[in-house]
């Protein structure tokens, strides 16, 4: 306020790069009006939508605004893809999850960081007869389900060599072949 | 009043969202008076997506995604008031039925469409199935119709229903990419959309289904609004508002704000409400 008549009437804007500001008469609050590119907020302390960081270092070291990093598992046509401070991805696609959509979500397996096109995360789809766990529970990378005794296969779908008759909740039985008449 | 915001002078304006601001550009005839563009509202911590205008009470409504909410403010310099603050995830498009005094919005995480009174009361979900990435939504108050688009990359579509969600139909599903913006001109009964995937601007009369191309090779449209013979859209490539003459099928002007960052929703703030009676108001 230049009308008070003291040397401190006009103060520099508390905005980066000497950019402009405005004071709200009622509250005395100062708002930056021309933040540097990529920055926004009362003091230009935030990143624009689609970017994250801490450009003024308000909570530690200065982190310039960088594009949301969701490992290619967020759609650039979407809005609000990541948290503007932490960078936590908020709209992971293709059954991925994690702060940077870096892993497959529960019930799915594969490599969420795969750069090629196609399905990165596939459903566990464990065989309900052969698994000792839940049909949607498998190793997040290999996809291996936990199998009943003498049951094998990624999805616990068949019996180990020398075993047969997959029974739900039981597993497989040993083959009772006569060693004399069998070829293996 | 705040020195960084300005009440809207009389006349017709474009209102658009950029970097937590709602900016206005006065229209003189169809020309954008770019030198007179100013911020109507500045909410520096927010990310404003959808913008709609109520011509009756001269209020601007908007959706915001950082602390998801729907708010409104009088364009003569009124303070922002949140009307919906709960049960929102990612509200995007917003539309006003100025005759029925209701508002409609899409939520791209909840994947549904809701309606409520303009003060946020009497809230109700009207569409909650077969939506993947719902974005733009618009009303045709005199005929009681609702239109919206879904940019689902696997099956993008433009749909319509009555304002209670009944009589839902797919209007367009072929040759669409990322239909981000949708607008309806009540004078010509023309529904137009801007597609960031096919890079086309297209129009049709919803009843006649006479789909036709207005322009090809547009860059990255997000929001779109119509005013008479012109269509105005926000462009993510150029960070600008682009004016297109519908009849000449040419880009007639461009307004690039000083601030280089994405522009989101855009709407036309009419000096007066378009004439027309609501089918409900007649009874």
Coordinates of C-alpha atoms in Angstrom, one line a residue:
Chain A
X1 CA 0.0 0.0 0.0
X2 CA 1.7 3.1 -1.2
X3 CA -0.6 5.5 0.6
X4 CA 0.6 5.0 4.2
X5 CA 3.7 7.3 3.8
X6 CA 6.4 5.1 5.2
X7 CA 9.6 3.8 3.5
X8 CA 8.2 0.3 3.8
X9 CA 5.0 1.0 1.9
X10 CA 6.1 -0.9 -1.2
X11 CA 7.8 -4.2 -0.7
X12 CA 9.2 -6.5 -3.3
X13 CA 6.9 -9.3 -4.4
X14 CA 7.7 -12.6 -2.6
X15 CA 7.6 -14.3 -5.9
X16 CA 10.4 -16.1 -7.8
X17 CA 12.3 -14.3 -10.6
X18 CA 10.9 -10.9 -9.5
X19 CA 7.6 -11.8 -11.0
X20 CA 4.5 -9.7 -10.3
X21 CA 2.1 -10.1 -7.4
X22 CA -1.1 -8.6 -6.1
X23 CA -2.3 -7.9 -2.6
X24 CA -5.8 -8.7 -1.5
X25 CA -7.1 -5.6 0.2
X26 CA -9.4 -7.3 2.7
X27 CA -7.0 -9.9 4.0
X28 CA -3.6 -8.4 3.2
X29 CA -2.7 -11.7 1.5
X30 CA -0.2 -11.5 -1.3
X31 CA -0.7 -13.7 -4.4
X32 CA 1.8 -14.1 -7.2
X33 CA 0.3 -13.4 -10.5
X34 CA 3.0 -14.4 -13.0
X35 CA 4.7 -17.6 -11.8
X36 CA 7.6 -19.0 -13.8
X37 CA 6.7 -21.6 -16.4
X38 CA 5.5 -24.9 -14.8
X39 CA 4.8 -23.3 -11.4
X40 CA 1.7 -22.1 -9.7
X41 CA 0.3 -21.3 -6.3
X42 CA 0.1 -18.3 -4.0
X43 CA 3.9 -18.1 -4.0
X44 CA 4.6 -20.2 -7.1
X45 CA 5.4 -23.0 -4.7
X46 CA 3.5 -25.7 -6.6
X47 CA 3.8 -27.5 -9.9
X48 CA 1.2 -27.4 -12.7
X49 CA -1.1 -30.3 -13.3
X50 CA 0.8 -33.2 -14.8
X51 CA 4.0 -32.3 -13.0
X52 CA 5.4 -32.7 -9.5
X53 CA 8.1 -31.3 -7.3
X54 CA 8.9 -28.8 -4.7
X55 CA 10.2 -25.8 -6.7
X56 CA 10.8 -23.6 -3.7
X57 CA 12.1 -26.3 -1.4
X58 CA 9.4 -25.8 1.1
X59 CA 9.8 -29.3 2.6
X60 CA 13.5 -30.0 2.2
X61 CA 15.7 -29.7 -0.9
X62 CA 14.5 -27.9 -4.0
X63 CA 13.0 -30.3 -6.5
X64 CA 12.2 -28.6 -9.8
X65 CA 8.9 -29.5 -11.4
X66 CA 9.2 -32.6 -13.5
X67 CA 6.6 -34.5 -15.5
X68 CA 4.6 -37.2 -13.6
X69 CA 6.5 -40.5 -13.8
X70 CA 4.0 -43.4 -14.0
X71 CA 6.2 -45.8 -16.1
X72 CA 3.9 -45.3 -19.1
X73 CA 1.0 -46.7 -17.1
X74 CA -1.0 -43.4 -17.0
X75 CA -2.8 -41.9 -19.9
X76 CA -1.6 -38.5 -21.1
X77 CA -5.1 -37.5 -22.1
X78 CA -6.2 -37.8 -18.4
X79 CA -6.1 -34.9 -15.9
X80 CA -4.7 -35.1 -12.4
X81 CA -2.4 -38.0 -13.2
X82 CA -0.1 -37.5 -10.1
X83 CA 0.1 -35.7 -6.8
X84 CA 1.7 -32.3 -7.5
X85 CA 4.1 -32.5 -4.6
X86 CA 4.9 -36.2 -4.0
X87 CA 4.5 -37.4 -7.6
X88 CA 2.4 -40.3 -6.4
X89 CA 0.5 -41.6 -9.5
X90 CA -3.2 -41.4 -9.0
X91 CA -4.6 -43.0 -12.2
X92 CA -2.6 -46.1 -12.9
X93 CA -3.9 -48.1 -15.9
X94 CA -3.6 -51.7 -17.1
X95 CA -4.0 -53.3 -13.6
X96 CA -0.8 -51.6 -12.3
X97 CA -0.4 -49.9 -8.9
X98 CA 2.2 -48.2 -6.7
X99 CA 3.4 -44.7 -6.4
X100 CA 4.7 -44.8 -9.9
X101 CA 2.4 -47.6 -11.3
X102 CA 5.5 -49.8 -11.0
X103 CA 4.0 -53.1 -10.1
X104 CA 1.0 -55.2 -11.0
X105 CA -1.9 -54.9 -8.6
X106 CA -3.0 -57.8 -6.4
X107 CA -4.5 -60.6 -8.5
X108 CA -2.3 -59.8 -11.5
X109 CA 1.3 -60.7 -12.4
X110 CA 3.9 -59.6 -15.0
X111 CA 6.3 -56.7 -15.5
X112 CA 4.6 -53.4 -15.0
X113 CA 7.7 -51.6 -16.3
X114 CA 7.7 -53.4 -19.7
X115 CA 8.2 -50.9 -22.5
X116 CA 6.6 -52.9 -25.3
X117 CA 3.0 -52.7 -26.2
X118 CA 0.6 -55.4 -25.1
X119 CA -0.7 -56.6 -21.7
X120 CA 1.9 -55.9 -19.0
X121 CA -0.1 -57.4 -16.1
X122 CA -2.1 -60.6 -16.6
X123 CA -4.7 -62.0 -14.1
X124 CA -3.3 -64.8 -11.8
X125 CA -6.2 -67.1 -12.7
X126 CA -5.0 -69.9 -10.4
X127 CA -6.6 -73.2 -11.1
X128 CA -9.3 -73.5 -8.3
X129 CA -8.7 -77.3 -8.0
X130 CA -4.9 -77.2 -7.8
X131 CA -4.2 -74.1 -5.6
X132 CA -3.9 -74.2 -1.9
X133 CA -4.5 -70.4 -1.8
X134 CA -6.8 -68.0 -3.4
X135 CA -7.4 -68.1 -7.2
X136 CA -6.4 -64.4 -7.4
X137 CA -3.2 -64.7 -5.4
X138 CA 0.1 -65.3 -7.2
X139 CA 3.7 -64.2 -7.3
X140 CA 3.6 -60.6 -8.6
X141 CA 6.3 -61.2 -11.2
X142 CA 6.3 -64.9 -12.1
X143 CA 2.6 -65.4 -11.6
X144 CA 3.2 -68.7 -9.7
X145 CA 0.2 -69.7 -7.7
X146 CA 0.7 -71.7 -4.5
X147 CA 0.0 -75.3 -5.4
X148 CA -1.4 -78.3 -3.5
X149 CA 0.9 -81.4 -3.0
X150 CA 2.3 -82.8 -6.2
X151 CA 0.5 -80.2 -8.3
X152 CA 2.5 -78.0 -10.7
X153 CA 2.3 -75.5 -13.4
X154 CA 2.2 -71.7 -13.1
X155 CA -1.5 -71.8 -12.4
X156 CA -1.4 -75.2 -10.5
X157 CA -3.2 -76.7 -13.4
X158 CA -1.7 -80.2 -13.6
X159 CA 0.0 -83.0 -11.7
X160 CA 3.8 -83.5 -11.4
X161 CA 5.3 -86.4 -13.4
X162 CA 4.4 -89.7 -11.7
X163 CA 1.2 -88.3 -10.3
X164 CA -2.4 -88.1 -11.5
X165 CA -6.0 -87.4 -10.6
X166 CA -6.0 -83.8 -9.4
X167 CA -8.6 -83.5 -6.7
X168 CA -9.8 -80.1 -5.4
X169 CA -8.4 -79.5 -1.9
X170 CA -6.4 -82.7 -2.0
X171 CA -3.8 -82.6 -4.8
X172 CA -2.6 -85.5 -7.0
X173 CA -2.2 -89.2 -6.4
X174 CA 0.9 -91.2 -7.1
X175 CA 0.7 -93.3 -10.2
X176 CA 0.6 -97.0 -9.2
X177 CA 2.2 -98.4 -12.3
X178 CA 3.7 -101.8 -12.2
X179 CA 7.5 -101.3 -12.7
X180 CA 7.7 -104.4 -14.9
X181 CA 5.1 -103.4 -17.4
X182 CA 5.8 -99.6 -17.6
X183 CA 8.0 -98.0 -20.1
X184 CA 8.7 -95.1 -17.6
Chain B
X1 CA -12.3 -6.9 -4.5
X2 CA -9.0 -8.5 -5.4
X3 CA -6.6 -6.7 -7.6
X4 CA -5.8 -9.9 -9.5
X5 CA -9.4 -10.6 -10.5
X6 CA -11.9 -8.6 -12.4
X7 CA -15.6 -8.6 -12.6
X8 CA -17.1 -9.5 -15.9
X9 CA -18.2 -6.4 -17.9
X10 CA -21.5 -6.6 -19.8
X11 CA -21.6 -8.5 -23.1
X12 CA -20.8 -12.0 -24.2
X13 CA -17.6 -13.6 -23.1
X14 CA -15.6 -16.8 -23.3
X15 CA -14.7 -18.3 -20.0
X16 CA -11.9 -20.8 -19.8
X17 CA -9.8 -22.5 -17.1
X18 CA -6.0 -22.3 -16.9
X19 CA -3.7 -22.9 -14.0
X20 CA -6.2 -22.4 -11.2
X21 CA -7.6 -19.3 -12.9
X22 CA -10.9 -18.7 -14.8
X23 CA -10.1 -16.3 -17.5
X24 CA -12.4 -14.3 -19.7
X25 CA -12.1 -13.0 -23.2
X26 CA -14.8 -10.6 -24.3
X27 CA -16.4 -11.3 -27.7
X28 CA -17.2 -8.4 -30.0
X29 CA -19.4 -10.0 -32.6
X30 CA -17.4 -13.2 -33.1
X31 CA -14.0 -11.6 -32.5
X32 CA -12.0 -12.3 -29.4
X33 CA -11.0 -9.0 -27.8
X34 CA -7.7 -10.5 -26.7
X35 CA -6.3 -7.3 -25.2
X36 CA -9.2 -7.2 -22.8
X37 CA -8.7 -10.7 -21.5
X38 CA -8.5 -10.9 -17.7
X39 CA -8.8 -13.3 -14.9
X40 CA -12.3 -13.5 -13.4
X41 CA -11.2 -15.8 -10.6
X42 CA -7.8 -16.9 -9.3
X43 CA -7.5 -19.9 -7.0
X44 CA -3.8 -20.5 -7.2
X45 CA -3.6 -23.8 -5.4
X46 CA -6.4 -25.4 -7.5
X47 CA -6.6 -27.3 -10.8
X48 CA -9.8 -26.2 -12.4
X49 CA -11.1 -28.5 -15.2
X50 CA -14.7 -28.0 -16.2
X51 CA -16.4 -24.6 -16.5
X52 CA -20.1 -23.8 -16.9
X53 CA -22.2 -20.6 -16.9
X54 CA -25.6 -20.0 -15.5
X55 CA -27.1 -17.1 -17.5
X56 CA -30.0 -16.6 -15.1
X57 CA -28.1 -15.7 -11.9
X58 CA -24.9 -14.8 -13.8
X59 CA -22.8 -17.4 -11.9
X60 CA -19.8 -19.4 -13.1
X61 CA -19.5 -23.0 -11.9
X62 CA -16.4 -25.1 -12.0
X63 CA -15.0 -28.5 -11.1
X64 CA -11.7 -28.8 -9.3
X65 CA -9.6 -31.9 -8.8
X66 CA -7.0 -31.2 -6.1
X67 CA -9.5 -31.3 -3.2
X68 CA -12.3 -32.5 -5.5
X69 CA -15.2 -30.1 -5.4
X70 CA -17.7 -28.1 -7.4
X71 CA -17.9 -24.4 -6.7
X72 CA -19.6 -21.3 -8.0
X73 CA -19.1 -17.6 -7.9
X74 CA -21.0 -14.6 -9.2
X75 CA -19.1 -13.2 -12.2
X76 CA -19.5 -9.6 -10.8
X77 CA -16.7 -10.4 -8.4
X78 CA -18.4 -12.7 -5.9
X79 CA -16.5 -15.0 -3.6
X80 CA -16.2 -18.7 -4.6
X81 CA -18.6 -21.0 -2.7
X82 CA -18.2 -24.7 -2.8
X83 CA -21.6 -26.4 -3.5
X84 CA -20.4 -30.0 -3.6
X85 CA -17.4 -31.2 -1.5
X86 CA -18.0 -34.8 -0.7
X87 CA -18.0 -38.0 -2.7
X88 CA -16.1 -36.7 -5.6
X89 CA -13.0 -38.3 -7.0
X90 CA -12.2 -36.6 -10.3
X91 CA -15.0 -34.3 -11.4
X92 CA -14.4 -33.1 -15.0
X93 CA -17.2 -31.9 -17.2
X94 CA -20.0 -29.7 -15.8
X95 CA -23.2 -28.4 -17.5
X96 CA -26.0 -26.2 -16.3
X97 CA -29.7 -26.6 -17.1
X98 CA -30.6 -22.9 -16.6
X99 CA -34.3 -23.7 -17.1
X100 CA -34.6 -26.6 -14.7
X101 CA -32.1 -25.0 -12.2
X102 CA -29.9 -28.1 -12.0
X103 CA -26.3 -29.0 -12.8
X104 CA -24.8 -32.2 -14.2
X105 CA -21.2 -33.4 -14.0
X106 CA -19.0 -36.4 -14.9
X107 CA -16.6 -38.1 -12.6
X108 CA -13.8 -39.9 -14.5
X109 CA -12.8 -42.0 -11.5
X110 CA -16.2 -42.9 -10.1
X111 CA -17.2 -43.3 -13.8
X112 CA -20.6 -41.9 -13.4
X113 CA -22.8 -38.9 -14.1
X114 CA -24.6 -37.0 -11.4
X115 CA -27.2 -34.3 -11.2
X116 CA -28.1 -31.9 -8.3
X117 CA -29.8 -28.6 -7.7
X118 CA -27.5 -25.6 -8.3
X119 CA -26.9 -25.2 -4.6
X120 CA -25.7 -28.8 -4.4
X121 CA -28.8 -30.3 -2.8
X122 CA -30.9 -33.1 -4.2
X123 CA -27.9 -34.9 -5.6
X124 CA -28.4 -38.1 -7.5
X125 CA -26.4 -40.4 -9.8
X126 CA -28.2 -40.7 -13.1
X127 CA -25.8 -42.8 -15.2
X128 CA -23.5 -45.4 -13.5
X129 CA -22.8 -48.0 -16.1
X130 CA -20.7 -48.4 -19.3
X131 CA -18.5 -45.4 -18.6
X132 CA -14.7 -45.5 -18.7
X133 CA -13.4 -42.0 -19.2
X134 CA -16.4 -39.7 -19.2
X135 CA -15.4 -36.1 -19.7
X136 CA -17.4 -33.4 -21.5
X137 CA -21.1 -33.0 -20.7
X138 CA -23.6 -30.6 -22.0
X139 CA -27.3 -29.8 -21.8
X140 CA -30.1 -28.9 -24.2
X141 CA -32.5 -27.4 -21.7
X142 CA -35.5 -26.6 -24.1
X143 CA -35.6 -30.2 -25.3
X144 CA -34.6 -31.8 -22.0
X145 CA -31.6 -33.6 -23.5
X146 CA -28.2 -34.4 -22.1
X147 CA -25.1 -35.2 -24.2
X148 CA -21.7 -36.5 -23.0
X149 CA -18.5 -38.1 -24.4
X150 CA -16.3 -40.9 -23.1
X151 CA -12.7 -41.0 -24.4
X152 CA -12.2 -44.6 -23.5
X153 CA -9.4 -45.6 -25.8
X154 CA -10.9 -49.0 -26.4
X155 CA -14.4 -47.7 -27.3
X156 CA -14.8 -44.0 -27.4
X157 CA -18.4 -42.8 -27.8
X158 CA -20.8 -39.9 -27.6
X159 CA -24.0 -40.6 -25.9
X160 CA -27.3 -38.9 -25.1
X161 CA -30.2 -39.3 -22.6
X162 CA -33.0 -37.4 -21.1
X163 CA -32.1 -35.3 -18.1
X164 CA -33.1 -38.0 -15.7
X165 CA -30.8 -40.5 -17.4
X166 CA -33.5 -42.4 -19.1
X167 CA -33.7 -43.1 -22.9
X168 CA -29.9 -43.5 -23.0
X169 CA -28.5 -44.0 -26.6
X170 CA -25.1 -44.0 -28.3
X171 CA -25.0 -41.3 -30.9
X172 CA -21.5 -41.8 -32.3
X173 CA -19.0 -44.6 -31.8
X174 CA -17.3 -45.0 -35.2
X175 CA -14.2 -43.1 -36.2
X176 CA -13.6 -41.6 -32.9
X177 CA -10.2 -41.3 -31.1
X178 CA -10.2 -39.1 -28.0
X179 CA -13.4 -37.0 -28.0
X180 CA -12.5 -34.5 -25.3
X181 CA -14.8 -31.6 -26.0
X182 CA -18.5 -31.4 -26.8
X183 CA -20.8 -28.4 -27.4
X184 CA -24.4 -27.8 -28.5
X185 CA -25.7 -24.8 -30.2
X186 CA -29.4 -24.4 -29.5
X187 CA -29.9 -21.9 -32.4
X188 CA -28.9 -24.4 -35.0
X189 CA -29.6 -27.5 -33.0
X190 CA -26.0 -28.6 -33.8
X191 CA -24.0 -30.9 -31.7
X192 CA -20.2 -30.5 -32.3
X193 CA -17.2 -32.3 -30.8
X194 CA -13.4 -32.0 -30.9
X195 CA -11.3 -35.1 -31.1
X196 CA -7.7 -35.1 -29.9
X197 CA -7.2 -38.6 -31.4
X198 CA -8.5 -38.1 -34.9
X199 CA -7.7 -34.4 -34.8
X200 CA -11.1 -33.6 -36.3
X201 CA -13.8 -31.1 -35.5
X202 CA -17.2 -32.7 -36.4
X203 CA -20.8 -31.8 -36.1
X204 CA -24.3 -33.4 -36.4
X205 CA -27.9 -32.7 -35.7
X206 CA -28.6 -35.3 -33.0
X207 CA -32.0 -36.2 -34.6
X208 CA -30.9 -36.4 -38.2
X209 CA -27.6 -38.1 -37.5
X210 CA -26.1 -36.2 -40.4
X211 CA -22.5 -36.3 -39.2
X212 CA -20.1 -34.1 -41.0
X213 CA -16.6 -32.9 -40.7
X214 CA -16.0 -29.2 -40.0
X215 CA -12.2 -29.3 -39.9
X216 CA -9.3 -31.7 -40.0
X217 CA -5.8 -31.5 -38.7
X218 CA -6.6 -29.6 -35.5
X219 CA -4.0 -30.2 -32.8
X220 CA -4.9 -31.2 -29.3
X221 CA -8.4 -30.0 -28.3
X222 CA -9.6 -30.3 -24.7
X223 CA -12.7 -28.1 -24.2
X224 CA -15.0 -26.6 -26.8
X225 CA -17.8 -24.1 -26.9
X226 CA -20.0 -22.7 -29.7
X227 CA -21.2 -19.2 -30.3
X228 CA -23.2 -18.5 -33.5
X229 CA -21.2 -19.5 -36.5
X230 CA -18.0 -19.9 -34.5
X231 CA -16.6 -22.7 -32.4
X232 CA -13.9 -22.0 -29.8
X233 CA -11.7 -24.7 -28.4
X234 CA -8.8 -25.0 -26.0
X235 CA -5.7 -26.5 -27.4
X236 CA -3.1 -28.4 -25.3
X237 CA -0.4 -28.2 -28.0
X238 CA -0.5 -24.5 -28.4
X239 CA -1.8 -23.6 -24.9
X240 CA -4.4 -21.4 -26.7
X241 CA -8.0 -20.7 -27.4
X242 CA -8.6 -21.3 -31.1
X243 CA -11.6 -19.9 -33.0
X244 CA -13.0 -21.8 -36.0
X245 CA -15.5 -20.5 -38.4
X246 CA -18.0 -23.4 -38.9
X247 CA -19.1 -22.4 -42.3
X248 CA -15.7 -21.4 -43.8
X249 CA -14.2 -24.4 -42.1
X250 CA -11.1 -22.4 -41.3
X251 CA -9.3 -21.3 -38.2
X252 CA -10.1 -17.6 -37.8
X253 CA -8.2 -16.6 -34.8
X254 CA -6.1 -17.7 -31.8
X255 CA -5.6 -16.4 -28.3
X256 CA -2.5 -17.5 -26.5
X257 CA -2.4 -16.3 -22.9
X258 CA 1.0 -15.1 -21.6
X259 CA 1.1 -18.0 -19.2
X260 CA 2.2 -21.1 -21.1
X261 CA 0.3 -24.0 -19.5
X262 CA -2.6 -26.3 -20.3
X263 CA -6.0 -24.8 -20.9
X264 CA -9.0 -26.9 -19.8
X265 CA -12.7 -26.3 -20.0
X266 CA -14.2 -23.4 -21.9
X267 CA -17.8 -22.1 -22.1
X268 CA -19.7 -19.1 -23.5
X269 CA -21.1 -16.6 -21.0
X270 CA -24.1 -15.2 -22.9
X271 CA -25.1 -11.6 -22.2
X272 CA -28.7 -13.0 -22.1
X273 CA -30.1 -16.4 -21.7
X274 CA -31.0 -18.1 -25.0
X275 CA -34.7 -18.1 -25.5
X276 CA -36.6 -21.3 -25.0
X277 CA -39.0 -23.0 -22.6
X278 CA -38.4 -26.1 -20.7
X279 CA -40.7 -29.1 -21.3
X280 CA -41.1 -29.3 -17.5
X281 CA -41.8 -25.6 -17.1
X282 CA -44.7 -25.8 -19.5
X283 CA -46.6 -28.2 -17.3

